[in-house]
């Protein structure tokens, strides 16, 4: 089973779409991720992250619902 987690894009570096990366916040924990699969991503967007790659963009409401569900599972 694979797990992908939503995070908020805080900053983006790189011009080349294949080399773009971003700093993503997971509830305050910051990680660098590749944005190669989501060239349309911009600061403030929420993305689904899997093994260091943003694989899709989602809206804020969907991201928050997923994060809330994950918190419930951890309790």
PDB file of C-alpha atoms in Angstrom:
ATOM      1  CA  UNK A   1       0.000   0.000   0.000  1.00  0.00           C
ATOM      2  CA  UNK A   2       1.300   3.456  -0.893  1.00  0.00           C
ATOM      3  CA  UNK A   3       0.643   6.659   0.976  1.00  0.00           C
ATOM      4  CA  UNK A   4       0.489  10.138  -0.519  1.00  0.00           C
ATOM      5  CA  UNK A   5       0.021  13.127   1.761  1.00  0.00           C
ATOM      6  CA  UNK A   6      -1.193  16.666   0.971  1.00  0.00           C
ATOM      7  CA  UNK A   7       1.115  19.582   1.633  1.00  0.00           C
ATOM      8  CA  UNK A   8       1.124  23.314   0.942  1.00  0.00           C
ATOM      9  CA  UNK A   9       3.732  24.704  -1.452  1.00  0.00           C
ATOM     10  CA  UNK A  10       5.638  27.441   0.392  1.00  0.00           C
ATOM     11  CA  UNK A  11       8.315  28.301  -2.198  1.00  0.00           C
ATOM     12  CA  UNK A  12       9.459  27.223  -5.664  1.00  0.00           C
ATOM     13  CA  UNK A  13      12.935  27.171  -7.190  1.00  0.00           C
ATOM     14  CA  UNK A  14      14.101  26.460 -10.728  1.00  0.00           C
ATOM     15  CA  UNK A  15      12.974  27.538 -14.173  1.00  0.00           C
ATOM     16  CA  UNK A  16      13.283  24.254 -16.084  1.00  0.00           C
ATOM     17  CA  UNK A  17       9.988  22.333 -15.619  1.00  0.00           C
ATOM     18  CA  UNK A  18      11.885  19.054 -15.165  1.00  0.00           C
ATOM     19  CA  UNK A  19      14.140  20.540 -12.489  1.00  0.00           C
ATOM     20  CA  UNK A  20      11.643  22.641 -10.514  1.00  0.00           C
ATOM     21  CA  UNK A  21      11.422  21.915  -6.847  1.00  0.00           C
ATOM     22  CA  UNK A  22       9.470  23.358  -3.992  1.00  0.00           C
ATOM     23  CA  UNK A  23       9.499  23.629  -0.263  1.00  0.00           C
ATOM     24  CA  UNK A  24       6.278  22.057   1.002  1.00  0.00           C
ATOM     25  CA  UNK A  25       4.764  22.348   4.469  1.00  0.00           C
ATOM     26  CA  UNK A  26       3.187  19.313   6.093  1.00  0.00           C
ATOM     27  CA  UNK A  27       1.614  20.887   9.166  1.00  0.00           C
ATOM     28  CA  UNK A  28       4.739  22.960   9.788  1.00  0.00           C
ATOM     29  CA  UNK A  29       7.267  20.298   8.807  1.00  0.00           C
ATOM     30  CA  UNK A  30       9.070  21.530   5.676  1.00  0.00           C
ATOM     31  CA  UNK A  31      10.384  19.194   2.992  1.00  0.00           C
ATOM     32  CA  UNK A  32      11.863  19.753  -0.460  1.00  0.00           C
ATOM     33  CA  UNK A  33       9.942  17.977  -3.228  1.00  0.00           C
ATOM     34  CA  UNK A  34      10.143  17.700  -6.995  1.00  0.00           C
ATOM     35  CA  UNK A  35       7.485  19.631  -8.916  1.00  0.00           C
ATOM     36  CA  UNK A  36       8.339  18.038 -12.290  1.00  0.00           C
ATOM     37  CA  UNK A  37       4.937  16.303 -12.527  1.00  0.00           C
ATOM     38  CA  UNK A  38       2.939  19.468 -11.760  1.00  0.00           C
ATOM     39  CA  UNK A  39       4.479  22.246 -13.893  1.00  0.00           C
ATOM     40  CA  UNK A  40       1.415  24.444 -13.284  1.00  0.00           C
ATOM     41  CA  UNK A  41       2.005  24.475  -9.489  1.00  0.00           C
ATOM     42  CA  UNK A  42       2.440  27.828  -7.776  1.00  0.00           C
ATOM     43  CA  UNK A  43       3.147  29.047  -4.258  1.00  0.00           C
ATOM     44  CA  UNK A  44       0.078  28.554  -2.061  1.00  0.00           C
ATOM     45  CA  UNK A  45      -1.215  25.513  -3.948  1.00  0.00           C
ATOM     46  CA  UNK A  46      -1.806  22.211  -2.190  1.00  0.00           C
ATOM     47  CA  UNK A  47      -0.299  19.113  -3.748  1.00  0.00           C
ATOM     48  CA  UNK A  48      -0.405  15.395  -3.106  1.00  0.00           C
ATOM     49  CA  UNK A  49       3.164  14.274  -2.350  1.00  0.00           C
ATOM     50  CA  UNK A  50       4.421  10.719  -2.799  1.00  0.00           C
ATOM     51  CA  UNK A  51       8.067   9.709  -2.176  1.00  0.00           C
ATOM     52  CA  UNK A  52       9.334  13.240  -2.718  1.00  0.00           C
ATOM     53  CA  UNK A  53       7.302  14.062  -5.817  1.00  0.00           C
ATOM     54  CA  UNK A  54       4.220  16.252  -6.127  1.00  0.00           C
ATOM     55  CA  UNK A  55       1.938  14.042  -8.212  1.00  0.00           C
ATOM     56  CA  UNK A  56      -1.201  16.201  -8.417  1.00  0.00           C
ATOM     57  CA  UNK A  57      -2.732  19.433  -7.190  1.00  0.00           C
ATOM     58  CA  UNK A  58      -5.826  19.567  -4.994  1.00  0.00           C
ATOM     59  CA  UNK A  59      -7.934  22.368  -3.580  1.00  0.00           C
ATOM     60  CA  UNK A  60      -7.469  23.588  -0.018  1.00  0.00           C
ATOM     61  CA  UNK A  61     -10.749  22.111   1.227  1.00  0.00           C
ATOM     62  CA  UNK A  62      -9.880  18.624  -0.019  1.00  0.00           C
ATOM     63  CA  UNK A  63      -6.372  18.900   1.452  1.00  0.00           C
ATOM     64  CA  UNK A  64      -7.742  19.937   4.841  1.00  0.00           C
ATOM     65  CA  UNK A  65     -10.274  17.109   4.860  1.00  0.00           C
ATOM     66  CA  UNK A  66      -7.534  14.574   4.134  1.00  0.00           C
ATOM     67  CA  UNK A  67      -5.295  16.010   6.864  1.00  0.00           C
ATOM     68  CA  UNK A  68      -8.184  15.901   9.335  1.00  0.00           C
ATOM     69  CA  UNK A  69      -8.888  12.274   8.431  1.00  0.00           C
ATOM     70  CA  UNK A  70      -5.214  11.366   8.939  1.00  0.00           C
ATOM     71  CA  UNK A  71      -5.260  13.025  12.370  1.00  0.00           C
ATOM     72  CA  UNK A  72      -8.319  10.962  13.343  1.00  0.00           C
ATOM     73  CA  UNK A  73      -6.530   7.760  12.309  1.00  0.00           C
ATOM     74  CA  UNK A  74      -3.533   8.687  14.458  1.00  0.00           C
ATOM     75  CA  UNK A  75      -5.699   9.154  17.574  1.00  0.00           C
TER      76      UNK A  75
END
